[in-house]
Each structure stands twice: as structure tokens, then as C-alpha cells.
Amino acid sequence: MGTRAKIVGTGLFVPERVVTNDDLALLMDTSDEWIRQRSGIAERHYISEGETPADLARQATERALEAAHLEPSDIDCIILATLSPQADFPGTSFFLHEALGLSETPCFDLRAQCSGFVYALACANGFIQSGMFRRVLVVGCEVHSTGIDLTDEGRDVAVLFGDGSGAVILEANDAPNDPAGVLEVRLHAQGEYARKLWIEAPSSGHMPVRIDHQMLEERRHFPRMEGRFVFKHAVTRMPQVLLETLNAASLKLEDVDLFLFHQANLRINEFVANELGIPEEKRISNIERYGNCSAASIPMLLDEAIRSGRLAPGQTFSMTSFGSGFSWASAVARL
Ligand SMILES: CC(C)(COP(=O)(O)OP(=O)(O)OC[C@H]1O[C@@H](n2cnc3c(N)ncnc32)[C@H](O)[C@@H]1OP(=O)(O)O)[C@@H](O)C(=O)NCCC(=O)NCCS
């Protein structure tokens, strides 16, 4: 066995403000029943005035560092996956860098939407296996609440998303007797469907400025989604990539102790689990409480799985995502 990227700490942070389905029903024509039935979501968290994405990422990171008994300066590289960056540039990772009081540690943002965490994990794994870095912090961080259309027009998308951050620290494991680490990762994308779930504006391809009043009036700065199309592709691609990854690791479905699915929609995940014959006790979800936190969903779920004891050292777990792009990915790892 060569060097493996072992998970040595995880952390989760969500802002304090809870927004229930009933709260949303005061803003738009929706209902608790519609949202729960279609997505499984009961509530989500939104930031409050003064809170930033970097604040969420910092608190998730501090919890992961604490769990790993490490200091910020022990990290060799930061990869932050997000589709809702704090500024157009630089990425949220730089504001996190500042918040952590770091000096010259490299950092960058990675944009693969809801698959961002698994993509970032693949990068971290590659860095560690190549010997370039020994400890990599991977953070998923999203603030959706300030970018969604909280009116009747945007209700199909708005009710699904929440704010949150999850952090994972990966460390080089060279110990021949310790099998813990990322086993395999597989990544895919299909740009022909980029406009099936996207935010069009601001756009650097729009002349003469990236956003104008007409675009704002046409609400082109809000996410738009063909929900059924996304659903159909998610339930096809997720089982495919999950099996492809297990196969690459010479593992069977039965060898996996816990399946972590991106928390976009409980119905999607039930569909995928039924298709593969994954029993309820081998799944975990938190979408009920957090909604879809895109790149943050899987690391948030992983943190809860570890802290609740659902995932114990020595166990094997699978992480699978699908999202805008389209992008889809899966990883299998041993804790
Ligand atoms: C979004 C989603 C929940 C909608 O469920 P659906 O069963 O496909 O519903 P439809 O889009 O067909 O809409 C059904 C009706 O509900 C209405 N509706 C949409 N959003 C609503 C809301 N928040 N509250 C109440 N009604 C709503 C629609 O306008 C439509 O009304 P109509 O029949 O009068 O036209 C579903 O398509 C989905 O989960 N898609 C995948 C989304 C996803 O996971 N995205 C993120 C991927 S990372």
C-alpha cells in the first residue's frame, strides 16, 4: 500500500437562524406539506446580517482542527469548494485563510457545484498521494440564502437550499498496518446541461457590463432549474458512479458500512437507495434540518456520521453527489 489520504478531523457549522417551511410560506405561495413531500426538508439555516461565508467556513474548520488536535499552521493546503463565493474574486478560501490567521499556506476555491466536495477530495487525495502536501484541509461552504428568489417566481428552487459549511482534514497515512484513507474517487461532468441548473448573471460574457437593470428585472441573477430533468439525471448518474467507484476499489455494495449521498432531495436519495438495494440502516440524512447546502452537504453529513458514532474507525463509507454542471462524483474511503 502506498500513501493514503486519511481523514483525521471533521467539523460542521451552520448559522444560528432557522427558517422553517412555514416561515417560507409567509414569503411565497408554498406549504410545509409541499416541501416535505417533494424534498424531505423541514427547515434550513440562513446567515444573519454581518455573517459571511468565511465565518461559516472558519467555524467548521476550527471544529475539524480541534477534532484532529491540530493548529491552522499545521495545514499545508486549503481547498474550498463553493458555488456561492464571498466575492467574485478572490475565492472564499482567501477570506478563510485570513480568518485563520495564516501566513503563506496555499489555498484555492474549486467550483463543481454540488459535486464540489468530492472533486476537492479527489484533488486533496492526489496532492497527498503525490507527496506534494501531507495535510490538506477540504472545506465545503455555501451561503445560498442571499442568492435565491424568495418570491412565487423562484419558489421551486428557493425552498430547497440552505446555508452551511463542512470541513475535513486529510493527512498522509504511510503506516503499512493502518488501512484508513481514501480508496477510490471517480469524477464526471456533462457541460451540455450547464443551463439546466444555473445562475446566468453576473456574466463576464455579457457586454458591456456583467449585469444590468434589465437582467435584474428579468431575475436572471437568481438560480433557474428544470427540476424534473435534474431529478431524472441525478437518479441515473448517482448509482452509476457509485458502482463504478466501488468496482475500482474491488468492493461490493455489501462491503460498505455507510452510504452518504449529497443532500439535494430525500426523494432522489430514496430512489437511488432502492435501485441499489441499500437498506435504511446503511444510510444517513440531514436534509430535514439543513436543506441542500451544495458543496457543504457531504462533509456536513460526514461530520454528523462520525460524531454520532454511525461511522466508526475501520468502517468503509461511500460518498456520492450530483449537481449543476451537470457534475457527478463518488468516493469510497475507510475511516
Ligand atoms: C424541484 C422538485 C422538488 C419539484 O418537484 P416536481 O414533482 O418535479 O414538481 P413540478 O416541478 O412538476 O411542479 C409541480 C407543481 O408544483 C409547483 N411548485 C413548484 N415549487 C413549489 C413550491 N415551492 N411550493 C408549492 N408549489 C410549488 C409548480 O409550479 C407546479 O405547479 P403546476 O402543476 O401548477 O405547474 C423536483 O423536481 C426535484 O426535486 N428536482 C431535483 C431538484 C434538485 O435536487 N436540485 C438540486 C440538485 S443539486
mmCIF file of C-alpha atoms and ligand atoms in Angstrom:
data_model
loop_
_atom_site.group_PDB
_atom_site.id
_atom_site.type_symbol
_atom_site.label_atom_id
_atom_site.label_comp_id
_atom_site.label_asym_id
_atom_site.label_seq_id
_atom_site.Cartn_x
_atom_site.Cartn_y
_atom_site.Cartn_z
ATOM 1 C CA MET A 1 0.000 0.000 0.000
ATOM 2 C CA GLY A 2 1.302 3.474 -0.882
ATOM 3 C CA THR A 3 0.472 6.713 0.872
ATOM 4 C CA ARG A 4 -3.226 7.157 1.554
ATOM 5 C CA ALA A 5 -5.163 10.312 2.475
ATOM 6 C CA LYS A 6 -6.666 9.618 5.863
ATOM 7 C CA ILE A 7 -9.463 11.647 7.426
ATOM 8 C CA VAL A 8 -8.211 12.893 10.788
ATOM 9 C CA GLY A 9 -10.825 15.510 11.652
ATOM 10 C CA THR A 10 -14.201 16.845 10.562
ATOM 11 C CA GLY A 11 -16.331 19.845 11.504
ATOM 12 C CA LEU A 12 -19.748 21.304 10.745
ATOM 13 C CA PHE A 13 -21.109 24.770 11.205
ATOM 14 C CA VAL A 14 -24.475 26.278 10.339
ATOM 15 C CA PRO A 15 -25.631 29.806 11.166
ATOM 16 C CA GLU A 16 -27.971 30.173 14.114
ATOM 17 C CA ARG A 17 -31.055 31.472 12.259
ATOM 18 C CA VAL A 18 -33.511 28.664 11.488
ATOM 19 C CA VAL A 19 -36.031 29.157 8.669
ATOM 20 C CA THR A 20 -38.895 26.680 8.662
ATOM 21 C CA ASN A 21 -41.139 25.761 5.754
ATOM 22 C CA ASP A 22 -43.895 27.767 7.440
ATOM 23 C CA ASP A 23 -41.593 30.799 7.508
ATOM 24 C CA LEU A 24 -41.127 30.461 3.735
ATOM 25 C CA ALA A 25 -44.889 30.129 3.249
ATOM 26 C CA LEU A 26 -45.171 33.694 4.581
ATOM 27 C CA LEU A 27 -42.962 34.910 1.711
ATOM 28 C CA MET A 28 -44.254 32.832 -1.200
ATOM 29 C CA ASP A 29 -47.045 30.544 -2.287
ATOM 30 C CA THR A 30 -45.794 27.277 -0.818
ATOM 31 C CA SER A 31 -46.568 24.992 2.090
ATOM 32 C CA ASP A 32 -44.859 22.792 4.623
ATOM 33 C CA GLU A 33 -46.653 19.799 3.121
ATOM 34 C CA TRP A 34 -45.483 20.516 -0.461
ATOM 35 C CA ILE A 35 -41.858 20.995 0.577
ATOM 36 C CA ARG A 36 -41.700 17.957 2.870
ATOM 37 C CA GLN A 37 -43.423 15.697 0.383
ATOM 38 C CA ARG A 38 -41.223 16.704 -2.587
ATOM 39 C CA SER A 39 -37.865 17.084 -0.827
ATOM 40 C CA GLY A 40 -37.980 15.850 2.784
ATOM 41 C CA ILE A 41 -36.874 19.296 4.016
ATOM 42 C CA ALA A 42 -38.448 20.720 7.191
ATOM 43 C CA GLU A 43 -36.101 23.625 7.907
ATOM 44 C CA ARG A 44 -32.808 25.186 6.902
ATOM 45 C CA HIS A 45 -30.388 27.759 8.342
ATOM 46 C CA TYR A 46 -29.747 31.226 6.891
ATOM 47 C CA ILE A 47 -26.995 33.677 7.791
ATOM 48 C CA SER A 48 -27.850 36.905 9.631
ATOM 49 C CA GLU A 49 -26.640 40.443 8.960
ATOM 50 C CA GLY A 50 -22.861 40.599 9.352
ATOM 51 C CA GLU A 51 -22.184 36.875 8.873
ATOM 52 C CA THR A 52 -20.080 35.832 5.871
ATOM 53 C CA PRO A 53 -19.268 32.552 4.101
ATOM 54 C CA ALA A 54 -15.748 32.739 5.551
ATOM 55 C CA ASP A 55 -17.256 32.912 9.062
ATOM 56 C CA LEU A 56 -19.088 29.636 8.453
ATOM 57 C CA ALA A 57 -16.013 28.031 6.896
ATOM 58 C CA ARG A 58 -13.808 29.188 9.772
ATOM 59 C CA GLN A 59 -16.082 27.716 12.435
ATOM 60 C CA ALA A 60 -16.376 24.383 10.603
ATOM 61 C CA THR A 61 -12.594 24.374 10.152
ATOM 62 C CA GLU A 62 -11.932 25.145 13.826
ATOM 63 C CA ARG A 63 -14.081 22.180 14.822
ATOM 64 C CA ALA A 64 -12.220 19.914 12.390
ATOM 65 C CA LEU A 65 -8.854 21.171 13.675
ATOM 66 C CA GLU A 66 -9.947 20.553 17.249
ATOM 67 C CA ALA A 67 -11.041 17.013 16.414
ATOM 68 C CA ALA A 68 -7.670 16.387 14.748
ATOM 69 C CA HIS A 69 -5.704 18.089 17.573
ATOM 70 C CA LEU A 70 -4.104 20.418 15.030
ATOM 71 C CA GLU A 71 -3.446 24.139 14.644
ATOM 72 C CA PRO A 72 -4.203 26.130 11.451
ATOM 73 C CA SER A 73 -0.464 26.348 10.746
ATOM 74 C CA ASP A 74 -0.288 22.525 10.576
ATOM 75 C CA ILE A 75 -2.267 22.615 7.307
ATOM 76 C CA ASP A 76 -0.238 22.519 4.071
ATOM 77 C CA CYS A 77 -3.020 23.495 1.644
ATOM 78 C CA ILE A 78 -6.686 24.572 1.688
ATOM 79 C CA ILE A 79 -9.216 23.652 -0.990
ATOM 80 C CA LEU A 80 -12.616 25.279 -0.574
ATOM 81 C CA ALA A 81 -15.496 24.046 -2.713
ATOM 82 C CA THR A 82 -18.338 26.513 -3.259
ATOM 83 C CA LEU A 83 -20.840 27.774 -5.799
ATOM 84 C CA SER A 84 -21.623 30.846 -3.701
ATOM 85 C CA PRO A 85 -18.280 32.634 -3.221
ATOM 86 C CA GLN A 86 -17.986 35.588 -0.884
ATOM 87 C CA ALA A 87 -16.636 37.754 -3.738
ATOM 88 C CA ASP A 88 -16.230 37.285 -7.478
ATOM 89 C CA PHE A 89 -12.542 37.137 -6.713
ATOM 90 C CA PRO A 90 -10.567 36.140 -4.790
ATOM 91 C CA GLY A 91 -12.251 32.957 -3.644
ATOM 92 C CA THR A 92 -13.800 32.374 -0.219
ATOM 93 C CA SER A 93 -10.721 30.294 0.654
ATOM 94 C CA PHE A 94 -8.661 33.507 0.870
ATOM 95 C CA PHE A 95 -11.063 35.070 3.360
ATOM 96 C CA LEU A 96 -10.942 31.829 5.339
ATOM 97 C CA HIS A 97 -7.134 31.999 5.165
ATOM 98 C CA GLU A 98 -7.272 35.496 6.653
ATOM 99 C CA ALA A 99 -9.768 34.427 9.342
ATOM 100 C CA LEU A 100 -7.495 31.555 10.366
ATOM 101 C CA GLY A 101 -4.560 33.955 10.708
ATOM 102 C CA LEU A 102 -2.451 32.020 8.228
ATOM 103 C CA SER A 103 0.732 33.340 6.707
ATOM 104 C CA GLU A 104 1.571 31.776 3.313
ATOM 105 C CA THR A 105 -0.336 28.493 3.194
ATOM 106 C CA PRO A 106 -1.625 27.935 -0.360
ATOM 107 C CA CYS A 107 -5.381 27.996 -0.842
ATOM 108 C CA PHE A 108 -7.872 27.996 -3.693
ATOM 109 C CA ASP A 109 -11.564 27.665 -4.466
ATOM 110 C CA LEU A 110 -12.917 24.806 -6.511
ATOM 111 C CA ARG A 111 -16.134 25.125 -8.466
ATOM 112 C CA ALA A 112 -18.016 21.930 -9.199
ATOM 113 C CA GLN A 113 -21.293 22.921 -7.526
ATOM 114 C CA CYS A 114 -22.954 20.118 -5.522
ATOM 115 C CA SER A 115 -20.143 17.733 -6.505
ATOM 116 C CA GLY A 116 -17.554 20.255 -5.329
ATOM 117 C CA PHE A 117 -16.658 18.397 -2.166
ATOM 118 C CA VAL A 118 -15.954 15.077 -3.881
ATOM 119 C CA TYR A 119 -13.980 16.885 -6.598
ATOM 120 C CA ALA A 120 -11.965 18.689 -3.890
ATOM 121 C CA LEU A 121 -11.418 15.412 -2.065
ATOM 122 C CA ALA A 122 -10.023 13.945 -5.301
ATOM 123 C CA CYS A 123 -7.561 16.869 -5.559
ATOM 124 C CA ALA A 124 -6.525 16.542 -1.917
ATOM 125 C CA ASN A 125 -6.072 12.810 -2.378
ATOM 126 C CA GLY A 126 -3.870 13.417 -5.426
ATOM 127 C CA PHE A 127 -1.778 16.029 -3.622
ATOM 128 C CA ILE A 128 -1.206 13.675 -0.694
ATOM 129 C CA GLN A 129 -0.509 10.579 -2.787
ATOM 130 C CA SER A 130 1.997 12.503 -4.912
ATOM 131 C CA GLY A 131 3.825 13.698 -1.798
ATOM 132 C CA MET A 132 3.226 17.371 -2.594
ATOM 133 C CA PHE A 133 1.348 18.031 0.649
ATOM 134 C CA ARG A 134 0.948 15.978 3.822
ATOM 135 C CA ARG A 135 -2.106 17.704 5.291
ATOM 136 C CA VAL A 136 -4.897 19.210 3.237
ATOM 137 C CA LEU A 137 -7.992 20.971 4.560
ATOM 138 C CA VAL A 138 -11.042 20.473 2.337
ATOM 139 C CA VAL A 139 -13.982 22.749 3.063
ATOM 140 C CA GLY A 140 -17.440 22.862 1.520
ATOM 141 C CA CYS A 141 -19.117 26.195 2.201
ATOM 142 C CA GLU A 142 -22.320 27.701 0.872
ATOM 143 C CA VAL A 143 -24.419 30.760 1.552
ATOM 144 C CA HIS A 144 -27.452 30.295 -0.661
ATOM 145 C CA SER A 145 -29.883 32.455 1.276
ATOM 146 C CA THR A 146 -28.658 35.751 -0.188
ATOM 147 C CA GLY A 147 -28.854 34.449 -3.761
ATOM 148 C CA ILE A 148 -32.256 32.811 -4.040
ATOM 149 C CA ASP A 149 -35.521 34.267 -5.256
ATOM 150 C CA LEU A 150 -37.781 34.231 -2.191
ATOM 151 C CA THR A 151 -40.926 35.009 -4.207
ATOM 152 C CA ASP A 152 -43.511 32.883 -6.022
ATOM 153 C CA GLU A 153 -41.384 33.009 -9.151
ATOM 154 C CA GLY A 154 -38.382 31.373 -7.533
ATOM 155 C CA ARG A 155 -40.189 29.040 -5.157
ATOM 156 C CA ASP A 156 -39.233 25.785 -6.921
ATOM 157 C CA VAL A 157 -35.533 26.427 -6.201
ATOM 158 C CA ALA A 158 -35.661 28.670 -3.124
ATOM 159 C CA VAL A 159 -37.302 26.172 -0.779
ATOM 160 C CA LEU A 160 -34.579 23.576 -1.374
ATOM 161 C CA PHE A 161 -31.443 25.434 -0.304
ATOM 162 C CA GLY A 162 -29.762 26.339 2.981
ATOM 163 C CA ASP A 163 -26.508 27.807 4.300
ATOM 164 C CA GLY A 164 -23.774 25.789 5.983
ATOM 165 C CA SER A 165 -20.227 24.573 5.966
ATOM 166 C CA GLY A 166 -18.428 21.274 6.467
ATOM 167 C CA ALA A 167 -14.678 20.768 6.833
ATOM 168 C CA VAL A 168 -12.493 17.689 6.548
ATOM 169 C CA ILE A 169 -8.775 17.376 7.256
ATOM 170 C CA LEU A 170 -6.873 14.758 5.287
ATOM 171 C CA GLU A 171 -3.434 13.578 6.334
ATOM 172 C CA ALA A 172 -0.848 11.350 4.672
ATOM 173 C CA ASN A 173 -1.017 7.837 6.087
ATOM 174 C CA ASP A 174 2.060 5.728 5.308
ATOM 175 C CA ALA A 175 1.537 3.163 8.067
ATOM 176 C CA PRO A 176 1.504 -0.310 6.488
ATOM 177 C CA ASN A 177 -0.857 -1.637 9.186
ATOM 178 C CA ASP A 178 -3.371 1.204 9.001
ATOM 179 C CA PRO A 179 -5.779 0.742 6.068
ATOM 180 C CA ALA A 180 -7.585 4.064 6.700
ATOM 181 C CA GLY A 181 -7.833 6.541 3.844
ATOM 182 C CA VAL A 182 -9.480 7.398 0.558
ATOM 183 C CA LEU A 183 -9.643 4.226 -1.544
ATOM 184 C CA GLU A 184 -11.007 5.424 -4.886
ATOM 185 C CA VAL A 185 -12.630 8.535 -6.385
ATOM 186 C CA ARG A 186 -14.404 8.912 -9.735
ATOM 187 C CA LEU A 187 -15.473 12.240 -11.275
ATOM 188 C CA HIS A 188 -17.761 13.051 -14.216
ATOM 189 C CA ALA A 189 -19.310 16.066 -15.918
ATOM 190 C CA GLN A 190 -21.672 16.893 -18.781
ATOM 191 C CA GLY A 191 -21.486 20.551 -19.827
ATOM 192 C CA GLU A 192 -24.234 20.216 -22.415
ATOM 193 C CA TYR A 193 -26.628 20.513 -19.474
ATOM 194 C CA ALA A 194 -24.917 23.513 -17.861
ATOM 195 C CA ARG A 195 -28.060 25.630 -18.350
ATOM 196 C CA LYS A 196 -30.452 23.134 -16.752
ATOM 197 C CA LEU A 197 -29.497 24.388 -13.286
ATOM 198 C CA TRP A 198 -27.599 27.655 -13.226
ATOM 199 C CA ILE A 199 -27.299 31.322 -12.408
ATOM 200 C CA GLU A 200 -26.752 33.284 -15.593
ATOM 201 C CA ALA A 201 -25.768 36.689 -14.227
ATOM 202 C CA PRO A 202 -23.500 38.427 -13.498
ATOM 203 C CA SER A 203 -21.631 37.063 -16.513
ATOM 204 C CA SER A 204 -18.198 38.123 -17.768
ATOM 205 C CA GLY A 205 -19.511 37.268 -21.224
ATOM 206 C CA HIS A 206 -22.194 39.952 -21.042
ATOM 207 C CA MET A 207 -21.376 43.263 -22.784
ATOM 208 C CA PRO A 208 -20.673 45.952 -21.886
ATOM 209 C CA VAL A 209 -21.117 45.154 -18.197
ATOM 210 C CA ARG A 210 -21.671 41.890 -16.406
ATOM 211 C CA ILE A 211 -25.121 42.726 -15.099
ATOM 212 C CA ASP A 212 -27.586 45.474 -15.974
ATOM 213 C CA HIS A 213 -31.000 46.646 -14.828
ATOM 214 C CA GLN A 214 -32.811 44.619 -17.443
ATOM 215 C CA MET A 215 -31.116 41.414 -16.281
ATOM 216 C CA LEU A 216 -32.097 42.221 -12.715
ATOM 217 C CA GLU A 217 -35.686 42.898 -13.776
ATOM 218 C CA GLU A 218 -35.744 39.586 -15.622
ATOM 219 C CA ARG A 219 -34.410 37.944 -12.456
ATOM 220 C CA ARG A 220 -31.503 36.407 -14.338
ATOM 221 C CA HIS A 221 -29.293 36.731 -11.242
ATOM 222 C CA PHE A 222 -31.361 34.068 -9.494
ATOM 223 C CA PRO A 223 -30.875 30.316 -9.942
ATOM 224 C CA ARG A 224 -33.047 28.596 -12.513
ATOM 225 C CA MET A 225 -33.637 24.878 -12.684
ATOM 226 C CA GLU A 226 -35.501 22.322 -14.727
ATOM 227 C CA GLY A 227 -36.377 20.286 -11.658
ATOM 228 C CA ARG A 228 -37.682 17.142 -13.306
ATOM 229 C CA PHE A 229 -34.783 16.992 -15.741
ATOM 230 C CA VAL A 230 -32.310 17.333 -12.867
ATOM 231 C CA PHE A 231 -34.153 14.678 -10.872
ATOM 232 C CA LYS A 232 -34.084 12.194 -13.760
ATOM 233 C CA HIS A 233 -30.367 12.596 -14.352
ATOM 234 C CA ALA A 234 -29.493 12.502 -10.644
ATOM 235 C CA VAL A 235 -31.194 9.157 -10.097
ATOM 236 C CA THR A 236 -29.396 7.693 -13.125
ATOM 237 C CA ARG A 237 -25.906 9.096 -12.616
ATOM 238 C CA MET A 238 -25.585 8.572 -8.863
ATOM 239 C CA PRO A 239 -25.958 4.761 -8.921
ATOM 240 C CA GLN A 240 -23.677 4.572 -11.980
ATOM 241 C CA VAL A 241 -20.785 6.457 -10.442
ATOM 242 C CA LEU A 242 -21.215 4.839 -7.036
ATOM 243 C CA LEU A 243 -20.889 1.358 -8.552
ATOM 244 C CA GLU A 244 -18.034 2.449 -10.828
ATOM 245 C CA THR A 245 -16.094 3.677 -7.778
ATOM 246 C CA LEU A 246 -16.736 0.576 -5.691
ATOM 247 C CA ASN A 247 -15.719 -1.550 -8.642
ATOM 248 C CA ALA A 248 -12.451 0.382 -8.983
ATOM 249 C CA ALA A 249 -11.784 -0.355 -5.299
ATOM 250 C CA SER A 250 -12.718 -4.044 -5.779
ATOM 251 C CA LEU A 251 -15.538 -3.610 -3.280
ATOM 252 C CA LYS A 252 -19.150 -4.745 -3.342
ATOM 253 C CA LEU A 253 -22.163 -2.834 -2.053
ATOM 254 C CA GLU A 254 -22.249 -5.193 0.956
ATOM 255 C CA ASP A 255 -18.695 -4.161 1.899
ATOM 256 C CA VAL A 256 -19.821 -0.591 2.547
ATOM 257 C CA ASP A 257 -20.937 0.218 6.098
ATOM 258 C CA LEU A 258 -22.475 3.624 5.406
ATOM 259 C CA PHE A 259 -23.649 5.468 2.294
ATOM 260 C CA LEU A 260 -23.519 9.263 2.302
ATOM 261 C CA PHE A 261 -25.480 10.863 -0.515
ATOM 262 C CA HIS A 262 -25.431 14.518 -1.431
ATOM 263 C CA GLN A 263 -28.391 16.073 0.371
ATOM 264 C CA ALA A 264 -30.292 17.611 -2.548
ATOM 265 C CA ASN A 265 -33.540 15.844 -2.098
ATOM 266 C CA LEU A 266 -34.584 12.949 0.113
ATOM 267 C CA ARG A 267 -36.692 11.543 -2.744
ATOM 268 C CA ILE A 268 -33.652 11.353 -5.040
ATOM 269 C CA ASN A 269 -31.669 9.502 -2.380
ATOM 270 C CA GLU A 270 -34.512 7.091 -1.614
ATOM 271 C CA PHE A 271 -34.818 6.374 -5.312
ATOM 272 C CA VAL A 272 -31.068 5.684 -5.609
ATOM 273 C CA ALA A 273 -31.026 3.522 -2.469
ATOM 274 C CA ASN A 274 -33.995 1.464 -3.677
ATOM 275 C CA GLU A 275 -32.419 0.998 -7.068
ATOM 276 C CA LEU A 276 -29.236 -0.367 -5.471
ATOM 277 C CA GLY A 277 -30.977 -2.233 -2.643
ATOM 278 C CA ILE A 278 -29.267 -0.215 0.092
ATOM 279 C CA PRO A 279 -31.122 -0.737 3.384
ATOM 280 C CA GLU A 280 -32.264 2.178 5.528
ATOM 281 C CA GLU A 281 -29.785 1.384 8.317
ATOM 282 C CA LYS A 282 -26.870 1.914 5.932
ATOM 283 C CA ARG A 283 -27.953 5.442 5.074
ATOM 284 C CA ILE A 284 -27.919 8.701 6.918
ATOM 285 C CA SER A 285 -29.505 12.036 6.073
ATOM 286 C CA ASN A 286 -29.707 15.538 7.496
ATOM 287 C CA ILE A 287 -31.553 17.348 4.720
ATOM 288 C CA GLU A 288 -34.592 17.573 7.034
ATOM 289 C CA ARG A 289 -32.683 20.117 9.161
ATOM 290 C CA TYR A 290 -30.352 21.816 6.694
ATOM 291 C CA GLY A 291 -31.833 21.664 3.191
ATOM 292 C CA ASN A 292 -29.443 21.430 0.263
ATOM 293 C CA CYS A 293 -26.107 23.009 1.210
ATOM 294 C CA SER A 294 -24.475 22.031 -2.128
ATOM 295 C CA ALA A 295 -20.714 21.518 -1.719
ATOM 296 C CA ALA A 296 -21.092 21.568 2.076
ATOM 297 C CA SER A 297 -23.693 18.780 2.235
ATOM 298 C CA ILE A 298 -21.431 15.717 2.195
ATOM 299 C CA PRO A 299 -18.799 16.997 4.663
ATOM 300 C CA MET A 300 -21.608 18.144 6.992
ATOM 301 C CA LEU A 301 -23.155 14.691 6.792
ATOM 302 C CA LEU A 302 -19.786 13.016 7.309
ATOM 303 C CA ASP A 303 -19.184 15.080 10.437
ATOM 304 C CA GLU A 304 -22.564 14.086 11.876
ATOM 305 C CA ALA A 305 -21.985 10.423 10.982
ATOM 306 C CA ILE A 306 -18.645 10.392 12.812
ATOM 307 C CA ARG A 307 -19.715 12.407 15.855
ATOM 308 C CA SER A 308 -22.912 10.368 16.327
ATOM 309 C CA GLY A 309 -20.986 7.095 16.101
ATOM 310 C CA ARG A 310 -22.814 5.950 12.958
ATOM 311 C CA LEU A 311 -19.392 5.737 11.345
ATOM 312 C CA ALA A 312 -16.578 4.239 13.400
ATOM 313 C CA PRO A 313 -12.834 3.801 12.779
ATOM 314 C CA GLY A 314 -12.173 0.878 10.465
ATOM 315 C CA GLN A 315 -15.530 1.190 8.679
ATOM 316 C CA THR A 316 -15.913 1.764 4.950
ATOM 317 C CA PHE A 317 -18.091 4.529 3.598
ATOM 318 C CA SER A 318 -19.209 5.816 0.231
ATOM 319 C CA MET A 319 -19.900 9.459 -0.725
ATOM 320 C CA THR A 320 -21.855 10.247 -3.897
ATOM 321 C CA SER A 321 -23.040 13.511 -5.394
ATOM 322 C CA PHE A 322 -24.848 15.004 -8.361
ATOM 323 C CA GLY A 323 -25.319 18.644 -9.206
ATOM 324 C CA SER A 324 -25.249 21.580 -11.550
ATOM 325 C CA GLY A 325 -22.875 21.354 -14.473
ATOM 326 C CA PHE A 326 -24.011 18.612 -14.643
ATOM 327 C CA SER A 327 -21.348 17.157 -12.380
ATOM 328 C CA TRP A 328 -21.410 13.873 -10.524
ATOM 329 C CA ALA A 329 -18.845 12.015 -8.485
ATOM 330 C CA SER A 330 -18.264 9.325 -5.917
ATOM 331 C CA ALA A 331 -15.569 8.392 -3.431
ATOM 332 C CA VAL A 332 -15.107 5.400 -1.194
ATOM 333 C CA ALA A 333 -12.951 5.609 1.908
ATOM 334 C CA ARG A 334 -12.089 3.815 5.113
ATOM 335 C CA LEU A 335 -12.223 5.754 8.363
HETATM 336 C C1 LIG B 1 -37.920 20.657 -7.565
HETATM 337 C C2 LIG B 1 -38.791 19.426 -7.369
HETATM 338 C C3 LIG B 1 -38.893 19.137 -5.875
HETATM 339 C C4 LIG B 1 -40.176 19.726 -7.920
HETATM 340 O O1 LIG B 1 -40.981 18.584 -7.793
HETATM 341 P P1 LIG B 1 -41.897 18.099 -9.027
HETATM 342 O O2 LIG B 1 -42.724 16.987 -8.546
HETATM 343 O O3 LIG B 1 -40.969 17.847 -10.157
HETATM 344 O O4 LIG B 1 -42.794 19.330 -9.241
HETATM 345 P P2 LIG B 1 -43.046 20.172 -10.559
HETATM 346 O O5 LIG B 1 -41.813 20.944 -10.895
HETATM 347 O O6 LIG B 1 -43.616 19.274 -11.583
HETATM 348 O O7 LIG B 1 -44.115 21.180 -10.036
HETATM 349 C C5 LIG B 1 -45.360 20.720 -9.589
HETATM 350 C C6 LIG B 1 -46.181 21.938 -9.248
HETATM 351 O O8 LIG B 1 -45.714 22.498 -8.018
HETATM 352 C C7 LIG B 1 -45.475 23.893 -8.178
HETATM 353 N N1 LIG B 1 -44.391 24.292 -7.305
HETATM 354 C C8 LIG B 1 -43.081 24.453 -7.591
HETATM 355 N N2 LIG B 1 -42.426 24.830 -6.484
HETATM 356 C C9 LIG B 1 -43.317 24.918 -5.494
HETATM 357 C C10 LIG B 1 -43.227 25.240 -4.134
HETATM 358 N N3 LIG B 1 -42.077 25.575 -3.549
HETATM 359 N N4 LIG B 1 -44.368 25.198 -3.400
HETATM 360 C C11 LIG B 1 -45.525 24.855 -3.940
HETATM 361 N N5 LIG B 1 -45.667 24.544 -5.240
HETATM 362 C C12 LIG B 1 -44.566 24.555 -5.998
HETATM 363 C C13 LIG B 1 -45.134 24.038 -9.629
HETATM 364 O O9 LIG B 1 -45.362 25.373 -10.036
HETATM 365 C C14 LIG B 1 -46.073 23.063 -10.282
HETATM 366 O O10 LIG B 1 -47.347 23.658 -10.375
HETATM 367 P P3 LIG B 1 -48.279 23.389 -11.666
HETATM 368 O O11 LIG B 1 -48.513 21.907 -11.682
HETATM 369 O O12 LIG B 1 -49.477 24.199 -11.358
HETATM 370 O O13 LIG B 1 -47.465 23.864 -12.829
HETATM 371 C C15 LIG B 1 -38.207 18.190 -8.099
HETATM 372 O O14 LIG B 1 -38.306 18.357 -9.495
HETATM 373 C C16 LIG B 1 -36.792 17.936 -7.733
HETATM 374 O O15 LIG B 1 -36.502 17.558 -6.621
HETATM 375 N N6 LIG B 1 -35.869 18.073 -8.674
HETATM 376 C C17 LIG B 1 -34.447 17.931 -8.395
HETATM 377 C C18 LIG B 1 -34.001 19.170 -7.733
HETATM 378 C C19 LIG B 1 -32.642 19.089 -7.165
HETATM 379 O O16 LIG B 1 -32.323 18.163 -6.482
HETATM 380 N N7 LIG B 1 -31.826 20.092 -7.427
HETATM 381 C C20 LIG B 1 -30.546 20.216 -6.894
HETATM 382 C C21 LIG B 1 -29.621 19.248 -7.495
HETATM 383 S S1 LIG B 1 -28.079 19.527 -6.812
#
